Amino acid sequence: MFTKSAVLAAVLAVGADAFAAPPAAGRFGVSAKAGLPTASRGLALRGGASGASMIDITPNVSFDTIAREWRCKWSEDNDKESLVKAQEAIDEVIKDVKGVKGVKGVQRVVCGGCLDFKIVTSLPAEDFGKWEEAKFAPEEKFIEKLKGIKGVSQVETQTYTNMPL
């Protein structure tokens, strides 16, 4: 069984080539290189495009898409000015985000109850490593902009798998 940290480490630690084919098996059926699952199966087995491979975390948890999330908390102060500014910050870079090779989608999540503002960018696993090598550009510019907004707090990033069910 893979721990959350093992999966996250695998997603963060390897380049795109590690996702292209199953790595050589190591202890517990995991690649010694990065803790990646060794089993993969064609998408055709689950109704997807033939030729593409799913990466199995467990026999019943597989993925072919990795997402990068940028998030923060905003404040209701001054008529939600920090939320307005956070939206302006993503508006400044959204063209660059959508221009990343392989982007499947970019979603914005806003919660009025817990005051979350999140941007989630999803890419095929085989394209993710190249974006990571580019330091998730324009992440640095966007994150710095968020950190400079009065009323914004808890600015964070996270990488995870993202699959439709």
PDB file of C-alpha atoms in Angstrom, residues 55-130:
ATOM      1  CA  ILE A  55      -0.461   4.206 -13.414  1.00  0.00           C
ATOM      2  CA  ASP A  56      -1.745   1.957 -10.644  1.00  0.00           C
ATOM      3  CA  ILE A  57      -1.270   3.133  -7.066  1.00  0.00           C
ATOM      4  CA  THR A  58      -3.236   0.091  -5.890  1.00  0.00           C
ATOM      5  CA  PRO A  59      -5.184  -2.464  -7.935  1.00  0.00           C
ATOM      6  CA  ASN A  60      -8.270  -0.240  -7.748  1.00  0.00           C
ATOM      7  CA  VAL A  61      -6.714   3.264  -7.676  1.00  0.00           C
ATOM      8  CA  SER A  62      -5.138   4.363 -10.957  1.00  0.00           C
ATOM      9  CA  PHE A  63      -4.339   7.650 -12.634  1.00  0.00           C
ATOM     10  CA  ASP A  64      -3.107   9.229 -15.824  1.00  0.00           C
ATOM     11  CA  THR A  65      -3.627  12.873 -14.815  1.00  0.00           C
ATOM     12  CA  ILE A  66      -1.685  15.000 -12.334  1.00  0.00           C
ATOM     13  CA  ALA A  67      -2.842  18.362 -11.021  1.00  0.00           C
ATOM     14  CA  ARG A  68      -1.037  21.303  -9.465  1.00  0.00           C
ATOM     15  CA  GLU A  69      -3.079  23.384  -7.044  1.00  0.00           C
ATOM     16  CA  TRP A  70      -2.383  26.971  -5.979  1.00  0.00           C
ATOM     17  CA  ARG A  71      -4.483  28.026  -3.010  1.00  0.00           C
ATOM     18  CA  CYS A  72      -5.024  30.649  -0.366  1.00  0.00           C
ATOM     19  CA  LYS A  73      -7.536  31.967   2.122  1.00  0.00           C
ATOM     20  CA  TRP A  74      -9.220  35.302   1.443  1.00  0.00           C
ATOM     21  CA  SER A  75     -10.961  37.744   3.750  1.00  0.00           C
ATOM     22  CA  GLU A  76     -14.467  39.189   3.696  1.00  0.00           C
ATOM     23  CA  ASP A  77     -13.020  42.564   4.794  1.00  0.00           C
ATOM     24  CA  ASN A  78     -13.595  45.617   2.594  1.00  0.00           C
ATOM     25  CA  ASP A  79     -16.352  43.971   0.564  1.00  0.00           C
ATOM     26  CA  LYS A  80     -14.175  40.900  -0.190  1.00  0.00           C
ATOM     27  CA  GLU A  81     -11.427  43.006  -1.740  1.00  0.00           C
ATOM     28  CA  SER A  82      -8.839  40.237  -1.318  1.00  0.00           C
ATOM     29  CA  LEU A  83     -10.992  37.860  -3.385  1.00  0.00           C
ATOM     30  CA  VAL A  84     -11.332  40.512  -6.084  1.00  0.00           C
ATOM     31  CA  LYS A  85      -7.533  40.951  -6.106  1.00  0.00           C
ATOM     32  CA  ALA A  86      -6.924  37.178  -6.154  1.00  0.00           C
ATOM     33  CA  GLN A  87      -9.129  36.890  -9.242  1.00  0.00           C
ATOM     34  CA  GLU A  88      -7.259  39.770 -10.853  1.00  0.00           C
ATOM     35  CA  ALA A  89      -3.982  37.963 -10.117  1.00  0.00           C
ATOM     36  CA  ILE A  90      -5.080  34.793 -11.919  1.00  0.00           C
ATOM     37  CA  ASP A  91      -6.512  36.866 -14.778  1.00  0.00           C
ATOM     38  CA  GLU A  92      -2.983  38.246 -15.321  1.00  0.00           C
ATOM     39  CA  VAL A  93      -1.462  34.786 -15.863  1.00  0.00           C
ATOM     40  CA  ILE A  94      -4.321  32.593 -17.073  1.00  0.00           C
ATOM     41  CA  LYS A  95      -3.243  32.762 -20.712  1.00  0.00           C
ATOM     42  CA  ASP A  96       0.208  31.462 -19.725  1.00  0.00           C
ATOM     43  CA  VAL A  97      -1.303  28.700 -17.566  1.00  0.00           C
ATOM     44  CA  LYS A  98      -3.587  27.521 -20.366  1.00  0.00           C
ATOM     45  CA  GLY A  99      -0.623  27.668 -22.751  1.00  0.00           C
ATOM     46  CA  VAL A 100       1.374  25.036 -20.845  1.00  0.00           C
ATOM     47  CA  LYS A 101       1.898  22.034 -23.147  1.00  0.00           C
ATOM     48  CA  GLY A 102      -0.657  19.337 -22.426  1.00  0.00           C
ATOM     49  CA  VAL A 103      -3.003  21.265 -20.106  1.00  0.00           C
ATOM     50  CA  LYS A 104      -6.288  19.374 -19.877  1.00  0.00           C
ATOM     51  CA  GLY A 105      -8.053  22.021 -17.843  1.00  0.00           C
ATOM     52  CA  VAL A 106      -7.788  24.879 -15.384  1.00  0.00           C
ATOM     53  CA  GLN A 107     -10.449  25.264 -12.719  1.00  0.00           C
ATOM     54  CA  ARG A 108     -11.044  27.938 -10.110  1.00  0.00           C
ATOM     55  CA  VAL A 109     -12.617  26.866  -6.810  1.00  0.00           C
ATOM     56  CA  VAL A 110     -14.023  29.475  -4.424  1.00  0.00           C
ATOM     57  CA  CYS A 111     -15.684  28.604  -1.122  1.00  0.00           C
ATOM     58  CA  GLY A 112     -17.635  31.363   0.599  1.00  0.00           C
ATOM     59  CA  GLY A 113     -17.872  29.354   3.813  1.00  0.00           C
ATOM     60  CA  CYS A 114     -14.221  28.552   4.471  1.00  0.00           C
ATOM     61  CA  LEU A 115     -12.932  31.411   2.280  1.00  0.00           C
ATOM     62  CA  ASP A 116     -10.863  29.227  -0.061  1.00  0.00           C
ATOM     63  CA  PHE A 117      -9.543  30.413  -3.418  1.00  0.00           C
ATOM     64  CA  LYS A 118      -7.938  27.629  -5.468  1.00  0.00           C
ATOM     65  CA  ILE A 119      -6.621  27.241  -8.989  1.00  0.00           C
ATOM     66  CA  VAL A 120      -6.256  23.635 -10.184  1.00  0.00           C
ATOM     67  CA  THR A 121      -4.336  22.881 -13.385  1.00  0.00           C
ATOM     68  CA  SER A 122      -4.478  19.307 -14.710  1.00  0.00           C
ATOM     69  CA  LEU A 123      -2.072  17.684 -17.165  1.00  0.00           C
ATOM     70  CA  PRO A 124      -1.495  14.176 -18.482  1.00  0.00           C
ATOM     71  CA  ALA A 125       1.106  12.410 -16.339  1.00  0.00           C
ATOM     72  CA  GLU A 126       3.501  12.190 -19.290  1.00  0.00           C
ATOM     73  CA  ASP A 127       3.499  16.007 -19.706  1.00  0.00           C
ATOM     74  CA  PHE A 128       3.657  16.941 -16.025  1.00  0.00           C
ATOM     75  CA  GLY A 129       7.412  16.487 -15.575  1.00  0.00           C
ATOM     76  CA  LYS A 130       8.234  19.100 -18.198  1.00  0.00           C
TER      77      LYS A 130
END
